Amino acid sequence: MFGKYYIDYSIASATGLFNIYNMKWNKQSLDVVGINEERLSSPVPATYIVKNLKSEYAYLYEYR
């Protein structure tokens, strides 16, 4: 709906691929499983506000 995928820090930490000390995906863990950071959702705090709803979804919301 916003053109980007997000994951909050607590869910990211449950994957075992997230570094809770610097709040980023752990490069060593990603290398072990053979994926790069671009294939994963962007980690954000639970209070993160997502903006810029795509117009096709905004239109649907306006006329509910």
N, CA, C and O atoms as a Tinker XYZ file with bonds, in Angstrom:
   256  protein
     1  N      0.799000   -1.196000    0.000000    73     2
     2  CA     0.000000    0.000000    0.000000    64     1     3
     3  C      0.850000    1.273000    0.000000    63     2     4     5
     4  O      0.385000    2.344000   -0.388000    81     3
     5  N      2.094000    1.138000    0.438000    73     3     6
     6  CA     2.976000    2.304000    0.512000    64     5     7
     7  C      4.193000    2.172000   -0.388000    63     6     8     9
     8  O      5.006000    3.093000   -0.463000    81     7
     9  N      4.331000    1.048000   -1.071000    73     7    10
    10  CA     5.447000    0.847000   -1.975000    64     9    11
    11  C      6.722000    0.375000   -1.317000    63    10    12    13
    12  O      7.763000    0.300000   -1.970000    81    11
    13  N      6.662000    0.055000   -0.032000    73    11    14
    14  CA     7.837000   -0.401000    0.691000    64    13    15
    15  C      7.385000   -1.313000    1.828000    63    14    16    17
    16  O      6.286000   -1.158000    2.361000    81    15
    17  N      8.234000   -2.255000    2.189000    73    15    18
    18  CA     7.928000   -3.171000    3.276000    64    17    19
    19  C      8.674000   -2.770000    4.540000    63    18    20    21
    20  O      9.851000   -2.413000    4.490000    81    19
    21  N      7.981000   -2.831000    5.673000    73    19    22
    22  CA     8.562000   -2.479000    6.964000    64    21    23
    23  C      8.358000   -3.624000    7.942000    63    22    24    25
    24  O      7.421000   -4.412000    7.815000    81    23
    25  N      9.245000   -3.700000    8.912000    73    23    26
    26  CA     9.129000   -4.668000    9.994000    64    25    27
    27  C      9.576000   -3.966000   11.270000    63    26    28    29
    28  O     10.582000   -3.257000   11.262000    81    27
    29  N      8.841000   -4.152000   12.367000    73    27    30
    30  CA     9.279000   -3.463000   13.573000    64    29    31
    31  C     10.422000   -4.242000   14.236000    63    30    32    33
    32  O     10.590000   -5.443000   14.025000    81    31
    33  N     11.186000   -3.523000   15.033000    73    31    34
    34  CA    12.401000   -4.089000   15.622000    64    33    35
    35  C     12.138000   -5.394000   16.380000    63    34    36    37
    36  O     12.934000   -6.329000   16.295000    81    35
    37  N     11.044000   -5.461000   17.107000    73    35    38
    38  CA    10.790000   -6.661000   17.913000    64    37    39
    39  C     10.560000   -7.892000   17.044000    63    38    40    41
    40  O     11.037000   -8.977000   17.378000    81    39
    41  N      9.845000   -7.745000   15.948000    73    39    42
    42  CA     9.620000   -8.879000   15.046000    64    41    43
    43  C     10.919000   -9.225000   14.320000    63    42    44    45
    44  O     11.240000  -10.401000   14.149000    81    43
    45  N     11.668000   -8.203000   13.893000    73    43    46
    46  CA    12.952000   -8.445000   13.223000    64    45    47
    47  C     13.898000   -9.211000   14.135000    63    46    48    49
    48  O     14.611000  -10.105000   13.679000    81    47
    49  N     13.910000   -8.871000   15.419000    73    47    50
    50  CA    14.825000   -9.544000   16.344000    64    49    51
    51  C     14.482000  -11.019000   16.501000    63    50    52    53
    52  O     15.363000  -11.823000   16.802000    81    51
    53  N     13.245000  -11.384000   16.308000    73    51    54
    54  CA    12.833000  -12.785000   16.423000    64    53    55
    55  C     13.321000  -13.641000   15.259000    63    54    56    57
    56  O     13.249000  -14.868000   15.325000    81    55
    57  N     13.817000  -13.012000   14.196000    73    55    58
    58  CA    14.298000  -13.773000   13.041000    64    57    59
    59  C     15.671000  -14.373000   13.269000    63    58    60    61
    60  O     16.056000  -15.326000   12.590000    81    59
    61  N     16.417000  -13.818000   14.226000    73    59    62
    62  CA    17.786000  -14.257000   14.448000    64    61    63
    63  C     18.761000  -13.627000   13.473000    63    62    64    65
    64  O     19.948000  -13.953000   13.485000    81    63
    65  N     18.280000  -12.737000   12.636000    73    63    66
    66  CA    19.113000  -12.078000   11.625000    64    65    67
    67  C     19.326000  -10.597000   11.928000    63    66    68    69
    68  O     19.937000   -9.877000   11.137000    81    67
    69  N     18.828000  -10.152000   13.060000    73    67    70
    70  CA    18.806000   -8.731000   13.389000    64    69    71
    71  C     19.709000   -8.450000   14.578000    63    70    72    73
    72  O     19.700000   -9.190000   15.562000    81    71
    73  N     20.490000   -7.377000   14.486000    73    71    74
    74  CA    21.373000   -6.970000   15.573000    64    73    75
    75  C     20.626000   -5.971000   16.448000    63    74    76    77
    76  O     20.353000   -4.851000   16.016000    81    75
    77  N     20.295000   -6.365000   17.671000    73    75    78
    78  CA    19.502000   -5.500000   18.550000    64    77    79
    79  C     20.312000   -4.350000   19.135000    63    78    80    81
    80  O     19.743000   -3.435000   19.731000    81    79
    81  N     21.628000   -4.386000   18.974000    73    79    82
    82  CA    22.463000   -3.325000   19.528000    64    81    83
    83  C     22.590000   -2.132000   18.587000    63    82    84    85
    84  O     22.670000   -0.992000   19.043000    81    83
    85  N     22.608000   -2.382000   17.288000    73    83    86
    86  CA    22.673000   -1.257000   16.348000    64    85    87
    87  C     21.398000   -1.119000   15.518000    63    86    88    89
    88  O     21.316000   -0.253000   14.646000    81    87
    89  N     20.397000   -1.971000   15.787000    73    87    90
    90  CA    19.085000   -1.927000   15.135000    64    89    91
    91  C     19.178000   -2.020000   13.620000    63    90    92    93
    92  O     18.490000   -1.301000   12.895000    81    91
    93  N     20.041000   -2.919000   13.153000    73    91    94
    94  CA    20.201000   -3.165000   11.722000    64    93    95
    95  C     20.277000   -4.667000   11.487000    63    94    96    97
    96  O     20.544000   -5.438000   12.409000    81    95
    97  N     20.043000   -5.069000   10.257000    73    95    98
    98  CA    20.210000   -6.471000    9.906000    64    97    99
    99  C     21.680000   -6.845000   10.104000    63    98   100   101
   100  O     22.573000   -6.067000    9.765000    81    99
   101  N     21.926000   -8.024000   10.646000    73    99   102
   102  CA    23.272000   -8.484000   10.937000    64   101   103
   103  C     23.906000   -9.067000    9.684000    63   102   104   105
   104  O     23.475000  -10.109000    9.191000    81   103
   105  N     24.933000   -8.390000    9.168000    73   103   106
   106  CA    25.557000   -8.803000    7.918000    64   105   107
   107  C     26.114000  -10.226000    7.991000    63   106   108   109
   108  O     25.975000  -10.988000    7.035000    81   107
   109  N     26.730000  -10.588000    9.088000    73   107   110
   110  CA    27.293000  -11.940000    9.218000    64   109   111
   111  C     26.194000  -13.000000    9.142000    63   110   112   113
   112  O     26.361000  -14.022000    8.477000    81   111
   113  N     25.085000  -12.761000    9.813000    73   111   114
   114  CA    23.969000  -13.717000    9.777000    64   113   115
   115  C     23.382000  -13.817000    8.368000    63   114   116   117
   116  O     23.052000  -14.908000    7.903000    81   115
   117  N     23.258000  -12.678000    7.698000    73   115   118
   118  CA    22.718000  -12.676000    6.339000    64   117   119
   119  C     23.646000  -13.427000    5.393000    63   118   120   121
   120  O     23.180000  -14.138000    4.503000    81   119
   121  N     24.967000  -13.273000    5.579000    73   119   122
   122  CA    25.927000  -14.001000    4.751000    64   121   123
   123  C     25.789000  -15.512000    4.943000    63   122   124   125
   124  O     25.886000  -16.273000    3.981000    81   123
   125  N     25.564000  -15.941000    6.179000    73   123   126
   126  CA    25.423000  -17.372000    6.471000    64   125   127
   127  C     24.211000  -17.964000    5.750000    63   126   128   129
   128  O     24.285000  -19.066000    5.205000    81   127
   129  N     23.102000  -17.233000    5.749000    73   127   130
   130  CA    21.891000  -17.751000    5.101000    64   129   131
   131  C     21.827000  -17.419000    3.616000    63   130   132   133
   132  O     20.929000  -17.886000    2.914000    81   131
   133  N     22.774000  -16.615000    3.132000    73   131   134
   134  CA    22.870000  -16.353000    1.701000    64   133   135
   135  C     21.890000  -15.350000    1.143000    63   134   136   137
   136  O     21.465000  -15.468000   -0.007000    81   135
   137  N     21.521000  -14.351000    1.949000    73   135   138
   138  CA    20.650000  -13.287000    1.443000    64   137   139
   139  C     21.267000  -11.939000    1.764000    63   138   140   141
   140  O     22.161000  -11.840000    2.605000    81   139
   141  N     20.790000  -10.907000    1.095000    73   139   142
   142  CA    21.286000   -9.569000    1.405000    64   141   143
   143  C     20.155000   -8.723000    1.983000    63   142   144   145
   144  O     18.977000   -9.072000    1.897000    81   143
   145  N     20.547000   -7.622000    2.563000    73   143   146
   146  CA    19.612000   -6.740000    3.264000    64   145   147
   147  C     18.488000   -6.223000    2.370000    63   146   148   149
   148  O     17.381000   -5.978000    2.848000    81   147
   149  N     18.761000   -6.058000    1.086000    73   147   150
   150  CA    17.759000   -5.533000    0.153000    64   149   151
   151  C     16.562000   -6.472000   -0.010000    63   150   152   153
   152  O     15.497000   -6.039000   -0.450000    81   151
   153  N     16.721000   -7.733000    0.333000    73   151   154
   154  CA    15.622000   -8.699000    0.207000    64   153   155
   155  C     14.718000   -8.707000    1.426000    63   154   156   157
   156  O     13.709000   -9.412000    1.446000    81   155
   157  N     15.067000   -7.934000    2.437000    73   155   158
   158  CA    14.314000   -7.917000    3.691000    64   157   159
   159  C     13.588000   -6.588000    3.870000    63   158   160   161
   160  O     13.936000   -5.579000    3.257000    81   159
   161  N     12.583000   -6.614000    4.717000    73   159   162
   162  CA    11.853000   -5.390000    5.047000    64   161   163
   163  C     12.762000   -4.435000    5.811000    63   162   164   165
   164  O     13.722000   -4.858000    6.455000    81   163
   165  N     12.455000   -3.160000    5.734000    73   163   166
   166  CA    13.222000   -2.147000    6.462000    64   165   167
   167  C     12.812000   -2.160000    7.931000    63   166   168   169
   168  O     11.632000   -1.995000    8.241000    81   167
   169  N     13.764000   -2.354000    8.836000    73   167   170
   170  CA    13.421000   -2.350000   10.265000    64   169   171
   171  C     13.131000   -0.934000   10.761000    63   170   172   173
   172  O     13.852000    0.012000   10.444000    81   171
   173  N     12.057000   -0.809000   11.546000    73   171   174
   174  CA    11.628000    0.484000   12.088000    64   173   175
   175  C     11.112000    0.277000   13.508000    63   174   176   177
   176  O     10.743000   -0.840000   13.871000    81   175
   177  N     11.081000    1.335000   14.317000    73   175   178
   178  CA    10.484000    1.202000   15.651000    64   177   179
   179  C      8.972000    0.992000   15.533000    63   178   180   181
   180  O      8.364000    1.333000   14.519000    81   179
   181  N      8.387000    0.436000   16.568000    73   179   182
   182  CA     6.939000    0.172000   16.564000    64   181   183
   183  C      6.120000    1.453000   16.443000    63   182   184   185
   184  O      4.956000    1.408000   16.045000    81   183
   185  N      6.705000    2.570000   16.776000    73   183   186
   186  CA     6.000000    3.854000   16.704000    64   185   187
   187  C      6.162000    4.551000   15.352000    63   186   188   189
   188  O      5.689000    5.674000   15.176000    81   187
   189  N      6.816000    3.905000   14.408000    73   187   190
   190  CA     7.066000    4.490000   13.090000    64   189   191
   191  C      5.738000    4.756000   12.370000    63   190   192   193
   192  O      4.851000    3.903000   12.356000    81   191
   193  N      5.615000    5.925000   11.783000    73   191   194
   194  CA     4.403000    6.297000   11.046000    64   193   195
   195  C      4.707000    6.210000    9.554000    63   194   196   197
   196  O      5.613000    6.876000    9.054000    81   195
   197  N      3.947000    5.390000    8.859000    73   195   198
   198  CA     4.124000    5.210000    7.419000    64   197   199
   199  C      3.299000    6.271000    6.701000    63   198   200   201
   200  O      2.123000    6.473000    7.004000    81   199
   201  N      3.937000    6.948000    5.737000    73   199   202
   202  CA     3.263000    8.021000    5.000000    64   201   203
   203  C      3.286000    7.706000    3.514000    63   202   204   205
   204  O      3.942000    6.760000    3.078000    81   203
   205  N      2.570000    8.499000    2.748000    73   203   206
   206  CA     2.525000    8.411000    1.287000    64   205   207
   207  C      1.800000    7.165000    0.783000    63   206   208   209
   208  O      2.336000    6.389000   -0.008000    81   207
   209  N      0.588000    7.001000    1.253000    73   207   210
   210  CA    -0.274000    5.932000    0.771000    64   209   211
   211  C     -0.466000    6.095000   -0.735000    63   210   212   213
   212  O     -0.744000    7.193000   -1.217000    81   211
   213  N     -0.316000    5.004000   -1.466000    73   211   214
   214  CA    -0.492000    5.069000   -2.922000    64   213   215
   215  C     -1.898000    5.547000   -3.255000    63   214   216   217
   216  O     -2.858000    5.199000   -2.567000    81   215
   217  N     -2.013000    6.333000   -4.296000    73   215   218
   218  CA    -3.282000    6.975000   -4.635000    64   217   219
   219  C     -4.403000    5.973000   -4.886000    63   218   220   221
   220  O     -5.552000    6.247000   -4.539000    81   219
   221  N     -4.099000    4.813000   -5.484000    73   219   222
   222  CA    -5.175000    3.848000   -5.732000    64   221   223
   223  C     -5.781000    3.302000   -4.445000    63   222   224   225
   224  O     -6.947000    2.910000   -4.430000    81   223
   225  N     -5.010000    3.274000   -3.378000    73   223   226
   226  CA    -5.538000    2.825000   -2.087000    64   225   227
   227  C     -6.210000    3.973000   -1.351000    63   226   228   229
   228  O     -7.215000    3.766000   -0.670000    81   227
   229  N     -5.674000    5.170000   -1.477000    73   227   230
   230  CA    -6.275000    6.342000   -0.845000    64   229   231
   231  C     -7.675000    6.566000   -1.396000    63   230   232   233
   232  O     -8.595000    6.902000   -0.650000    81   231
   233  N     -7.834000    6.384000   -2.687000    73   231   234
   234  CA    -9.134000    6.552000   -3.325000    64   233   235
   235  C    -10.151000    5.570000   -2.726000    63   234   236   237
   236  O    -11.288000    5.949000   -2.449000    81   235
   237  N     -9.753000    4.339000   -2.532000    73   235   238
   238  CA   -10.654000    3.338000   -1.950000    64   237   239
   239  C    -11.046000    3.687000   -0.537000    63   238   240   241
   240  O    -12.187000    3.460000   -0.135000    81   239
   241  N    -10.128000    4.231000    0.219000    73   239   242
   242  CA   -10.388000    4.605000    1.611000    64   241   243
   243  C    -11.375000    5.752000    1.700000    63   242   244   245
   244  O    -12.232000    5.761000    2.583000    81   243
   245  N    -11.269000    6.719000    0.801000    73   243   246
   246  CA   -12.139000    7.895000    0.829000    64   245   247
   247  C    -13.604000    7.555000    0.616000    63   246   248   249
   248  O    -14.478000    8.250000    1.134000    81   247
   249  N    -13.886000    6.509000   -0.129000    73   247   250
   250  CA   -15.260000    6.198000   -0.492000    64   249   251
   251  C    -15.813000    4.951000    0.187000    63   250   252   253
   252  O    -16.661000    4.261000   -0.379000    81   251
   253  N    -15.353000    4.665000    1.364000    73   251   254
   254  CA   -15.878000    3.495000    2.096000    64   253   255
   255  C    -17.173000    3.816000    2.755000    63   254   256
   256  O    -17.760000    2.957000    3.412000    81   255
